XYZ file of C-alpha atoms in Angstrom:
680
model
C 0.000 0.000 0.000
C 1.281 3.444 -0.889
C 1.734 5.964 1.918
C -1.392 7.932 2.838
C -1.831 11.529 1.786
C -2.116 14.649 3.855
C -5.408 16.391 3.024
C -4.800 19.683 1.232
C -6.855 21.779 -1.135
C -5.555 22.411 -4.612
C -6.151 23.955 -7.967
C -8.078 22.068 -10.627
C -6.274 19.072 -12.074
C -4.309 19.356 -15.267
C -5.893 18.323 -18.530
C -4.868 15.142 -20.302
C -3.753 14.477 -23.798
C -6.523 12.696 -25.705
C -6.975 10.826 -28.925
C -9.576 13.264 -30.217
C -10.343 11.417 -33.419
C -9.613 8.120 -35.082
C -8.138 9.922 -38.091
C -4.587 8.666 -37.589
C -5.498 5.006 -36.920
C -7.881 4.916 -39.873
C -5.279 6.517 -42.097
C -2.759 3.871 -41.090
C -5.157 1.084 -41.943
C -6.022 2.772 -45.195
C -2.365 2.915 -46.150
C -1.971 -0.712 -45.175
C -4.922 -2.041 -47.154
C -3.384 -1.920 -50.638
C -0.213 -3.601 -49.470
C 0.446 -7.229 -50.352
C -0.395 -9.586 -47.515
C 2.325 -11.990 -46.530
C 2.427 -15.458 -48.023
C 1.011 -18.146 -45.801
C 4.332 -19.818 -45.208
C 5.891 -16.479 -44.205
C 3.250 -15.383 -41.717
C 4.808 -16.615 -38.498
C 1.919 -15.055 -36.578
C 0.118 -18.271 -37.454
C 2.762 -20.645 -36.171
C 0.511 -21.863 -33.335
C -2.583 -22.261 -35.528
C -1.774 -25.698 -36.933
C 0.119 -27.051 -33.923
C -1.385 -30.002 -32.091
C -1.619 -30.040 -28.312
C 1.172 -32.615 -28.262
C 3.410 -30.228 -30.207
C 2.526 -27.333 -27.891
C 3.399 -29.416 -24.832
C 6.759 -30.244 -26.423
C 7.627 -26.591 -27.075
C 10.646 -25.464 -25.039
C 9.971 -22.886 -22.317
C 12.793 -21.133 -20.515
C 10.997 -19.142 -17.821
C 11.513 -21.683 -15.010
C 15.152 -22.628 -15.429
C 18.497 -21.851 -16.950
C 17.931 -24.533 -19.565
C 14.865 -24.629 -21.811
C 12.614 -27.654 -21.368
C 9.145 -28.761 -22.379
C 6.156 -27.874 -20.192
C 6.065 -31.420 -18.852
C 9.776 -31.398 -17.920
C 10.173 -27.758 -16.919
C 11.423 -27.359 -13.315
C 8.309 -25.525 -12.135
C 4.530 -25.479 -12.313
C 4.328 -23.599 -15.601
C 1.513 -22.248 -17.767
C 2.123 -21.115 -21.335
C -0.399 -19.042 -23.286
C 0.095 -18.481 -27.008
C -0.738 -15.559 -29.247
C -3.382 -17.648 -30.973
C -5.167 -18.357 -27.693
C -5.076 -14.700 -26.662
C -6.457 -13.333 -29.930
C -9.140 -15.980 -30.416
C -10.384 -15.494 -26.841
C -10.858 -11.769 -27.472
C -8.797 -10.842 -24.389
C -8.988 -7.082 -23.870
C -5.934 -6.729 -21.660
C -3.568 -8.692 -19.444
C -6.220 -9.036 -16.728
C -8.380 -11.071 -19.125
C -5.411 -13.297 -19.981
C -4.523 -13.966 -16.343
C -8.117 -14.461 -15.202
C -8.074 -17.817 -16.993
C -4.906 -18.994 -15.211
C -5.326 -20.980 -11.966
C -4.625 -19.018 -8.795
C -4.801 -15.418 -10.007
C -7.358 -12.918 -8.660
C -7.537 -9.121 -8.740
C -8.077 -6.291 -6.291
C -7.631 -2.570 -5.759
C -4.826 -0.880 -3.852
C -5.175 2.930 -3.800
C -5.264 5.804 -6.319
C -7.083 3.824 -9.047
C -4.386 1.122 -9.032
C -5.608 -2.416 -9.695
C -3.263 -5.369 -9.334
C -3.252 -9.089 -8.632
C -2.943 -11.733 -5.982
C -1.884 -15.336 -6.337
C -3.038 -18.401 -4.444
C -4.856 -16.129 -1.993
C -1.841 -13.924 -1.239
C -1.942 -10.270 -2.285
C 0.996 -9.820 -4.666
C 0.816 -6.140 -5.637
C 3.889 -5.007 -3.695
C 6.915 -6.962 -4.829
C 5.590 -10.520 -4.550
C 4.865 -11.206 -8.252
C 7.373 -10.366 -10.976
C 6.191 -9.126 -14.377
C 8.645 -9.226 -17.297
C 8.106 -7.833 -20.792
C 10.840 -9.039 -23.141
C 13.036 -9.534 -20.103
C 12.393 -6.061 -18.635
C 11.129 -5.894 -15.039
C 7.928 -3.887 -14.627
C 7.760 -3.805 -10.856
C 8.575 -0.226 -9.949
C 11.458 0.216 -7.485
C 9.899 2.722 -5.064
C 7.016 0.625 -3.687
C 7.684 -2.487 -5.866
C 4.112 -2.422 -7.220
C 2.407 -3.500 -10.458
C -0.407 -1.658 -12.248
C -2.838 -3.575 -14.451
C -5.881 -2.773 -16.567
C -5.655 -1.500 -20.163
C -1.920 -1.228 -19.728
C 0.049 -3.723 -21.828
C -0.490 -4.367 -25.581
C -2.054 -7.836 -25.723
C -2.409 -7.634 -29.517
C 1.366 -7.908 -29.972
C 2.065 -10.583 -27.370
C 3.710 -13.698 -28.806
C 3.670 -15.878 -25.679
C 3.048 -15.562 -21.954
C 5.007 -17.982 -19.775
C 4.052 -18.137 -16.102
C 5.802 -19.790 -13.186
C 3.001 -20.570 -10.753
C 5.397 -20.652 -7.857
C 8.643 -19.093 -6.593
C 11.313 -17.819 -8.983
C 13.786 -15.910 -6.814
C 16.724 -18.224 -7.489
C 16.667 -17.050 -11.109
C 15.040 -13.620 -10.960
C 15.755 -12.195 -7.509
C 13.633 -10.296 -5.052
C 10.345 -9.616 -6.871
C 9.735 -13.254 -7.872
C 8.524 -14.473 -4.499
C 5.186 -16.074 -5.443
C 5.030 -16.152 -9.244
C 6.672 -14.909 -12.440
C 4.797 -13.634 -15.513
C 7.080 -13.438 -18.544
C 5.681 -11.802 -21.698
C 7.429 -12.096 -25.055
C 6.211 -9.725 -27.753
C 6.367 -10.240 -31.508
C 9.619 -9.365 -33.242
C 11.538 -10.179 -36.375
C 11.274 -13.905 -35.649
C 7.479 -13.726 -35.928
C 6.824 -10.852 -38.333
C 8.265 -9.847 -41.706
C 6.440 -6.593 -42.202
C 3.885 -4.668 -40.203
C 0.797 -5.292 -38.149
C -1.842 -2.902 -36.845
C -4.911 -3.418 -34.656
C -7.770 -1.190 -33.554
C -9.879 -2.234 -30.593
C -12.925 -0.619 -29.028
C -15.072 -1.482 -26.043
C -18.398 0.076 -25.088
C -19.570 -0.202 -21.499
C -22.722 1.142 -19.887
C -22.790 4.899 -20.416
C -19.185 5.301 -21.605
C -16.475 3.605 -23.612
C -14.467 0.902 -21.906
C -11.365 1.309 -24.059
C -10.249 2.540 -27.475
C -6.769 1.457 -28.412
C -4.390 1.344 -31.341
C -1.557 -1.184 -31.263
C 0.911 -2.275 -33.862
C 4.245 -3.832 -34.734
C 6.869 -3.630 -37.444
C 9.852 -5.895 -38.012
C 12.444 -6.433 -40.691
C 15.438 -8.711 -41.195
C 18.202 -7.273 -43.388
C 20.236 -10.066 -45.037
C 22.585 -7.561 -46.673
C 23.648 -6.388 -43.205
C 24.433 -9.778 -41.741
C 20.781 -10.574 -40.930
C 20.436 -7.510 -38.757
C 16.950 -7.614 -37.170
C 14.925 -4.502 -36.338
C 11.558 -4.474 -34.593
C 9.199 -2.094 -32.845
C 5.787 -2.593 -31.283
C 3.538 -0.553 -29.087
C 0.192 0.653 -27.854
C -1.560 3.998 -27.460
C -5.070 4.401 -26.184
C -7.635 5.389 -23.618
C -9.588 3.408 -21.088
C -11.985 3.611 -18.176
C -11.511 1.545 -15.038
C -15.207 1.211 -14.314
C -18.696 2.628 -14.759
C -21.460 3.561 -12.376
C -20.774 5.249 -9.048
C -18.130 4.686 -6.401
C -18.926 5.208 -2.731
C -16.031 5.462 -0.310
C -15.870 4.193 3.251
C -17.458 7.390 4.579
C -20.388 7.523 2.165
C -19.038 10.038 -0.344
C -20.165 9.113 -3.869
C -18.888 10.198 -7.262
C -19.421 8.894 -10.832
C -16.656 6.738 -12.282
C -17.154 8.309 -15.721
C -14.217 10.641 -16.331
C -12.841 9.932 -12.856
C -11.149 6.557 -13.363
C -9.096 6.738 -16.544
C -6.384 4.307 -17.679
C -4.553 5.643 -20.744
C -1.545 3.634 -21.980
C 1.396 4.703 -24.126
C 3.848 1.864 -24.725
C 6.786 1.688 -27.169
C 9.154 -1.292 -27.414
C 12.033 -1.209 -29.938
C 14.785 -3.781 -30.438
C 17.858 -4.316 -32.588
C 19.496 -7.708 -32.873
C 22.792 -8.332 -34.627
C 24.147 -11.839 -34.408
C 24.502 -12.606 -30.697
C 23.842 -9.062 -29.427
C 20.408 -7.583 -28.642
C 19.739 -3.937 -27.788
C 16.328 -2.821 -26.529
C 14.631 0.468 -25.665
C 11.277 0.274 -23.926
C 9.205 3.298 -22.876
C 6.006 2.919 -20.874
C 3.839 5.847 -19.791
C 0.710 4.584 -18.061
C -1.437 7.642 -17.389
C -4.264 7.424 -14.878
C -6.827 9.889 -13.605
C -8.871 9.320 -10.507
C -10.767 10.758 -7.593
C -9.713 7.696 -5.682
C -7.397 8.425 -2.783
C -6.722 6.133 0.158
C -9.781 5.659 2.350
C -11.655 8.829 1.340
C -12.638 10.087 -2.106
C -10.981 13.240 -3.416
C -12.968 16.379 -4.204
C -11.651 16.515 -7.778
C -9.918 14.225 -10.280
C -6.137 13.949 -10.001
C -3.657 12.808 -12.648
C -1.236 10.088 -11.501
C 1.301 8.697 -13.991
C 3.576 5.662 -14.053
C 6.494 6.345 -16.374
C 9.396 3.979 -16.993
C 12.253 3.862 -19.488
C 14.319 0.694 -19.990
C 17.634 0.402 -21.826
C 18.987 -3.105 -22.188
C 21.994 -4.703 -23.864
C 22.552 -8.438 -23.721
C 24.553 -11.008 -25.562
C 24.662 -14.760 -26.014
C 28.108 -15.935 -27.021
C 29.581 -19.401 -27.596
C 33.369 -19.153 -27.197
C 33.711 -22.923 -27.715
C 31.538 -26.004 -27.934
C 29.304 -26.552 -24.941
C 29.876 -23.131 -23.361
C 27.507 -20.164 -23.418
C 28.427 -16.771 -21.974
C 25.581 -14.322 -21.320
C 26.556 -10.762 -20.339
C 23.932 -8.097 -19.739
C 23.817 -4.386 -18.919
C 20.523 -2.746 -17.979
C 19.367 0.705 -16.980
C 15.849 1.646 -15.939
C 14.419 5.007 -14.965
C 11.044 5.021 -13.221
C 8.681 7.732 -12.031
C 5.757 5.824 -10.504
C 2.777 7.336 -8.647
C 3.790 10.668 -10.164
C 1.650 13.731 -9.431
C 3.676 16.913 -9.887
C 0.940 19.257 -8.620
C 2.238 20.404 -5.218
C -1.315 21.337 -4.141
C -2.676 17.890 -4.879
C -3.446 15.531 -2.000
C -1.563 12.877 -3.993
C 1.481 15.015 -4.790
C 4.438 12.682 -5.274
C 7.435 13.307 -7.496
C 10.290 10.877 -6.974
C 12.676 9.101 -9.317
C 14.059 5.571 -9.043
C 17.073 4.608 -11.144
C 18.628 1.168 -11.294
C 21.945 0.272 -12.972
C 22.409 -3.490 -13.337
C 25.275 -5.627 -14.608
C 24.969 -9.391 -14.954
C 27.237 -12.136 -16.203
C 26.164 -15.773 -16.443
C 27.990 -18.733 -17.920
C 26.547 -22.122 -18.801
C 28.482 -25.220 -19.719
C 27.072 -28.471 -21.042
C 29.432 -31.244 -20.000
C 27.222 -33.896 -21.597
C 23.638 -33.905 -22.920
C 22.681 -35.124 -19.448
C 24.696 -32.674 -17.328
C 24.913 -28.890 -17.497
C 25.927 -26.192 -15.059
C 25.086 -22.500 -14.966
C 26.625 -19.911 -12.641
C 26.725 -16.159 -12.541
C 26.731 -12.920 -10.654
C 24.560 -9.852 -10.751
C 24.969 -6.472 -9.116
C 22.993 -3.280 -9.146
C 22.998 0.235 -7.769
C 19.553 1.595 -6.918
C 19.117 5.316 -6.394
C 16.059 7.228 -5.259
C 15.804 10.995 -5.752
C 13.300 13.736 -4.991
C 12.486 15.768 -8.096
C 11.029 18.549 -5.976
C 11.354 19.322 -2.278
C 7.790 20.469 -1.592
C 6.711 18.085 1.167
C 2.988 18.153 0.475
C 0.606 15.349 -0.401
C 2.522 12.069 -0.050
C 5.974 13.516 -0.760
C 8.603 12.781 1.891
C 12.351 13.017 2.176
C 14.582 9.969 2.012
C 15.495 9.989 5.666
C 16.964 13.459 6.176
C 17.974 14.012 2.566
C 16.761 14.241 -1.003
C 18.589 11.201 -2.327
C 19.517 7.683 -1.249
C 21.534 4.910 -2.913
C 21.644 1.199 -2.142
C 23.813 -1.543 -3.591
C 22.984 -5.179 -4.136
C 25.202 -8.105 -5.102
C 24.035 -11.621 -5.927
C 25.667 -14.883 -6.944
C 23.640 -17.783 -8.309
C 24.119 -21.223 -9.789
C 22.132 -24.153 -11.081
C 22.924 -27.754 -12.008
C 20.726 -29.799 -14.337
C 21.220 -33.545 -14.364
C 19.178 -36.076 -16.344
C 19.106 -39.745 -15.413
C 16.768 -42.716 -15.462
C 15.314 -41.429 -12.189
C 14.307 -38.117 -13.753
C 15.552 -34.603 -14.393
C 17.127 -33.105 -11.299
C 17.594 -29.333 -11.062
C 19.370 -27.933 -8.003
C 20.513 -24.400 -7.483
C 20.377 -21.331 -5.369
C 20.973 -17.639 -5.007
C 22.708 -15.588 -2.329
C 21.974 -11.901 -2.360
C 23.270 -9.105 -0.157
C 21.586 -5.705 0.026
C 23.429 -2.882 1.798
C 20.330 -1.947 3.829
C 18.152 -5.081 3.932
C 20.874 -7.661 4.551
C 21.361 -11.158 3.156
C 18.850 -13.504 1.506
C 19.664 -17.146 0.723
C 17.244 -19.032 -1.535
C 17.965 -22.642 -2.597
C 15.702 -24.798 -4.754
C 15.557 -28.440 -5.805
C 13.197 -29.973 -8.363
C 12.768 -33.474 -9.721
C 10.665 -34.166 -12.815
C 10.119 -37.292 -14.814
C 8.189 -38.112 -17.987
C 7.158 -41.757 -18.243
C 5.422 -42.211 -21.575
C 2.113 -40.320 -21.206
C 2.541 -39.703 -17.476
C 4.738 -37.136 -15.721
C 5.378 -35.954 -12.205
C 7.220 -33.065 -10.550
C 8.421 -32.587 -6.984
C 9.559 -29.080 -6.109
C 11.101 -27.399 -3.091
C 12.017 -23.748 -3.312
C 12.722 -20.761 -1.167
C 12.171 -17.197 -2.318
C 12.208 -13.688 -0.968
C 10.729 -10.274 -1.467
C 13.311 -7.482 -1.454
C 12.034 -4.256 0.147
C 11.721 -1.298 -2.215
C 13.114 2.176 -1.669
C 10.018 3.440 0.135
C 9.644 0.238 2.166
C 13.062 1.034 3.594
C 12.506 4.770 3.793
C 9.202 4.486 5.673
C 10.062 1.244 7.407
C 11.115 0.096 10.828
C 14.253 -1.990 10.310
C 12.652 -3.789 7.357
C 14.182 -7.110 6.301
C 13.363 -9.190 3.220
C 10.328 -11.454 3.362
C 11.271 -15.124 3.222
C 9.077 -17.734 1.586
C 9.223 -21.523 1.492
C 7.124 -23.396 -1.070
C 6.568 -27.126 -1.490
C 4.813 -28.309 -4.660
C 3.952 -31.537 -6.411
C 2.436 -31.980 -9.862
C 1.185 -34.961 -11.809
C 0.008 -34.985 -15.401
C -1.313 -37.428 -17.946
C -1.595 -37.112 -21.703
C -4.706 -39.116 -22.500
C -4.155 -38.864 -26.261
C -2.648 -36.434 -28.751
C -5.358 -33.894 -28.013
C -6.179 -34.320 -24.304
C -3.979 -33.470 -21.327
C -4.797 -33.269 -17.609
C -2.708 -32.031 -14.682
C -3.136 -31.556 -10.949
C -0.848 -29.995 -8.383
C -0.774 -29.200 -4.682
C 1.186 -26.418 -2.985
C 2.146 -25.233 0.481
C 3.535 -21.694 0.800
C 4.757 -20.139 4.040
C 5.799 -16.477 4.151
C 7.875 -15.325 7.097
C 8.750 -11.757 8.134
C 5.884 -10.484 5.968
C 6.401 -6.858 4.950
C 3.165 -5.035 5.765
C 2.069 -1.416 5.659
C 0.314 -0.306 8.835
C -1.543 2.845 9.901
C -2.488 3.193 13.539
C -3.379 6.355 15.466
C -1.340 8.617 13.209
C 1.674 6.285 12.970
C 2.355 4.630 9.639
C 5.061 2.751 7.852
C 6.325 -0.694 6.858
C 7.384 -3.476 9.188
C 7.914 -7.238 9.205
C 4.726 -8.424 10.900
C 4.691 -12.180 11.235
C 3.818 -15.197 9.168
C 1.442 -15.544 6.223
C 0.844 -18.004 3.407
C -1.597 -20.547 2.016
C -1.866 -24.135 0.869
C -4.173 -25.620 -1.713
C -4.598 -27.385 -5.009
C -5.000 -26.661 -8.714
C -6.168 -28.842 -11.589
C -6.576 -28.315 -15.309
C -7.750 -30.069 -18.449
C -6.717 -29.095 -21.964
C -8.290 -30.541 -25.095
C -7.378 -29.598 -28.659
C -8.783 -31.255 -31.769
C -9.694 -30.315 -35.319
C -13.002 -28.828 -34.146
C -11.349 -26.503 -31.624
C -10.063 -26.495 -28.084
C -11.348 -26.500 -24.492
C -9.512 -25.488 -21.313
C -10.921 -26.140 -17.837
C -9.289 -25.298 -14.513
C -10.014 -25.279 -10.805
C -7.954 -23.691 -8.044
C -8.435 -23.244 -4.319
C -6.530 -22.147 -1.242
C -6.876 -22.092 2.512
C -5.057 -19.831 4.963
C -6.033 -21.833 8.030
C -3.030 -22.201 10.303
C -0.903 -20.042 7.989
C -1.793 -16.372 8.440
C -0.812 -14.256 11.465
C -1.016 -10.869 9.718
C -4.047 -9.037 11.107
C -4.541 -6.764 8.098
C -5.091 -9.813 5.822
C -7.531 -11.649 8.110
C -11.251 -12.135 7.634
C -12.814 -12.053 11.132
C -14.148 -15.475 12.172
C -13.048 -17.022 8.876
C -9.428 -18.151 9.409
C -9.413 -20.110 6.133
C -9.904 -16.937 4.065
C -7.838 -13.863 3.262
C -9.378 -10.468 2.561
C -10.428 -9.839 -1.034
C -9.318 -13.225 -2.392
C -11.785 -15.960 -3.458
C -11.043 -19.365 -1.931
C -12.330 -21.164 -5.043
C -12.023 -20.331 -8.713
C -13.292 -22.256 -11.737
C -12.540 -21.279 -15.332
C -13.705 -22.656 -18.651
C -12.801 -21.323 -22.063
C -13.078 -22.774 -25.523
C -12.604 -22.026 -29.181
C -15.042 -23.724 -31.539
C -14.054 -23.600 -35.210
C -17.165 -23.058 -37.287
C -15.075 -22.965 -40.485
C -11.343 -22.775 -41.141
C -11.337 -19.016 -40.514
C -14.472 -18.409 -38.432
C -14.554 -19.316 -34.752
C -16.510 -18.583 -31.602
C -14.874 -18.490 -28.161
C -17.088 -18.768 -25.073
C -15.514 -18.455 -21.628
C -16.790 -18.546 -18.070
C -15.229 -17.712 -14.706
C -16.628 -18.506 -11.280
C -15.277 -16.846 -8.149
C -16.458 -17.879 -4.705
C -17.448 -15.350 -2.053
C -14.985 -12.655 -1.042
C -14.833 -10.421 2.010
C -13.713 -6.817 2.210
C -14.427 -3.641 4.154
C -17.087 -1.329 2.731
C -18.036 1.290 5.330
C -17.725 2.840 8.781
C -20.293 2.306 11.537
C -21.434 4.791 14.193
C -18.538 3.777 16.467
C -16.088 4.436 13.593
C -15.308 0.764 13.148
C -14.883 -0.602 9.644
C -17.809 -2.694 8.426
C -16.981 -6.061 6.882
C -18.932 -6.835 3.710
C -19.487 -10.145 1.953
C -19.244 -10.026 -1.816
C -21.390 -12.873 -3.173
C -20.025 -15.425 -5.645
C -19.476 -14.093 -9.161
C -20.197 -15.789 -12.464
C -18.663 -14.089 -15.507
C -19.742 -15.231 -18.954
C -18.061 -14.010 -22.157
C -18.491 -14.685 -25.866
C -16.222 -13.656 -28.735
C -16.439 -14.236 -32.493
C -13.386 -13.948 -34.726
C -13.050 -14.072 -38.499
C -9.553 -14.575 -39.862
C -8.704 -13.430 -43.394
C -11.989 -11.544 -43.558
C -12.260 -11.019 -47.301
C -8.518 -10.641 -47.785
C -5.389 -12.323 -46.573
C -4.090 -10.836 -43.306
C -7.283 -8.982 -42.309
C -8.879 -10.223 -39.069
C -12.021 -8.919 -37.410
C -13.633 -9.877 -34.125
C -16.508 -8.875 -31.877
C -17.977 -10.085 -28.628
C -19.440 -9.395 -25.212
C -17.607 -9.539 -21.892
C -19.612 -10.113 -18.717
C -22.779 -10.925 -20.650
C -24.822 -11.194 -17.435
C -23.547 -7.803 -16.215
C -22.527 -9.468 -12.949
C -21.475 -7.247 -10.067
C -17.722 -7.839 -9.918
C -15.957 -4.990 -8.086
C -12.277 -4.961 -7.160
C -12.026 -5.489 -3.377
C -9.076 -4.278 -1.329
C -7.206 -7.395 -0.120
C -6.104 -5.840 3.190
C -7.736 -3.568 5.762
C -6.539 -0.312 4.210
C -9.896 1.428 4.425
C -10.783 1.263 0.741
C -14.307 0.317 -0.320
C -14.842 -2.113 -3.270
C -13.979 -0.380 -6.538
C -16.394 -0.723 -9.497
C -15.368 -2.521 -12.682
C -16.714 -2.047 -16.201
C -19.562 -4.537 -16.034
C -20.910 -5.632 -19.397
C -18.728 -4.482 -22.306
C -19.265 -4.844 -26.047
C -15.893 -5.226 -27.759
C -14.684 -5.120 -31.352
C -11.254 -5.515 -32.938
C -9.905 -5.163 -36.474
C -6.316 -5.980 -37.411
C -4.211 -6.311 -40.516
C -0.824 -7.905 -41.086
C 0.993 -6.975 -44.251
C 4.370 -7.268 -45.897
C 6.410 -4.090 -46.253
C-alpha cells in the first residue's frame, strides 16, 4: 500500500492528452490495405494455428530454469499461453489473460491502481514479478504492479508463467510467481501489423486502443533484425458510481481513466540484442486512500528501460551471457504540489549481470553467474505536500545489491534433477539465501514433478525509507504436480502447494503512525487442476484452483474475522472454462466462463467508527467472442464479442484492511477488434 496523503486543497487538475479522433489510426489502416499480404508460409503469426496439443506441450519454455525444457519437464509449475489463444479469446488486456490462469485474482490498492494476488496472497507489492521481453515492470519505489488496459495484448507472442517461486533465477520480486511476456519481433513478423480495438460499457467507452508492430530482417547487413511494437489508447476503469468508506459518492465516468502509451524497440545483430522500452501509463482518478478526493487527479507511471545483452559461444558446450541494464522510473507521479496525492520521486537502477553455462554432456549442465545493481532514489522537488517525503533526512539515497547464483541440471533414469540457489546481499536489507531443488520425470504419457524452493521479497526504496528496520520477506514453497496425456489432443494435470511467508512486509496505519514493518507469518496451501483438449473442431480449457489460509496467516490486516481459512479480497475457489469452436477454417466462436467464490472486504464505517466487513457474493462471468480470420482478404482479421454478458457485479475489493471500499469494474462491455498484417 502506498503511503497515505495529507489532506490539502488544490487547484483544478491538469488536462490530459486525448486521442480526439480516429483519423490517424484509420489513415494507417487505409495505407496498409493496398499492401500485399504476406504469403502463408511467411506469416509466423500463425505458427501456433496448426500445432497439435502434443506439439505445444513439447515446445521449449525457458521461464523456469536456466535450460529450456518442455512444459512437462520444466522445473516448475508452468503455464504457457500463445498468441493464438489470446487473440481468439478476445482478451482485452492482461487481466483477461490472467483471469483464466489458476490461482490469479484481482483487487484494488489505492489511487485507481488495480493489481493481482496469487493463491490467496496479495501480490501487488513486490511478490509477483512481471517481465516484458526480459524487462522488469515492478517499480522500485514501492515495488508495485499496475494492471488494466496497460500492456499491448495484440502484440504478445507468448506468456510464460511460473506458478510458484522464482527468486533463485530472478531475484527479489519473484517471491510467489513470475509472468514473462514475449512480444512479436523479427522472428514472428516480416512486415507490419496494426490493430484497432474498441469497447463500449454502460454509459461510456471501456477502451479505445491502437496497437501495432513492425519488423524487418536485413540479409545484406548480416541478418540484422529490427523491430518495434507498441500501444496507445484510452480506457476507463469502471462505470457507475463509487462510494467510499465514509459515504461520499462520485461517478466513475471521467474519474477513473487508464490511458496507456507503450513503445518497445529492439535491434538484434548476431549474438547481441539492444532494446529500448518506454512505458507511460497515465491514470486519472478521484480515488485516494480511504476517502474520495474532491476533484480528479492525474497520476502517472512512467518507466524507461535500456537493455543490452549477448549470447556468445566461445567454444563447444559453453555459453556466456553478459547483460547491462538501466531503468528510470517515475511511478505514482503527481507533480501538482497542491494535490493531496502530490508525489514526485525518481528511481534509477543500474544493473550488470554475467552468467555462464556449460554443457558437460547432454545429461549434465551447469550455470553460474553474478549480478549487481545500484539503486538510487531521488526527490524531483522538495515540496513536502501530499505524499511527498524526504529519504530519511535528505533528497537522495543509494543502495547496492550483489548476488551470486548457480544451477545444475542432471538427467538420469530417475528423472531430471535441477538444483541451485541464489545468495543476495543488500546494503540496507541484509542477506537472503534461496535454494531450490526440483525433480521431474516423464514416463510415456505420465509425468510428475516434486519441487522445493525458497524465495524472498526485497524491500523497495520506500519500504526502507518508511520502514522500521525492514528485512526481506522469506518464503518456502513445497509443490507436487502430476500430469497425464490421454491422447494427442487431451492433457490433464493436478498440483498441490504449500507456501509459508515469514517476516511479511506489511504497511500499517495506527493512530497517526504509519510505515512498513515485518509483521509475522502468512501463506496458504491448496490445489490446482486443469484439463486441456485440442482437436480439429477446436479447443477447451478447464481449470479449478483453491486455497486455505487456516493455520498459515498471522497478519491481522489480511484476516477475515471469524473465517481463518480466508484472506481479505481473495476468493477461496475459482473455476474457469474457455473454448474455441471452429465453425469454419477461418471463423470461430470463443465462449468463456469464470466462477469466483465469495470474497470479504471492508465497505463502510459504523457509528462507532469501526470498519464494516462486507461479503461479496459469488461471481459468475460469462463471455463470448467471435473472430473471423482473413476476412475477405489475406491478413485482415475482425472480431466482436461481449464480456460479462450477465452484467454481474464484480468490483475490485481491497485485499487488506486499508480502508478502501470495493472499486467498481466495467460490467458488461461490447468489444470489437480489427487488425491487418501486411508485408512491407
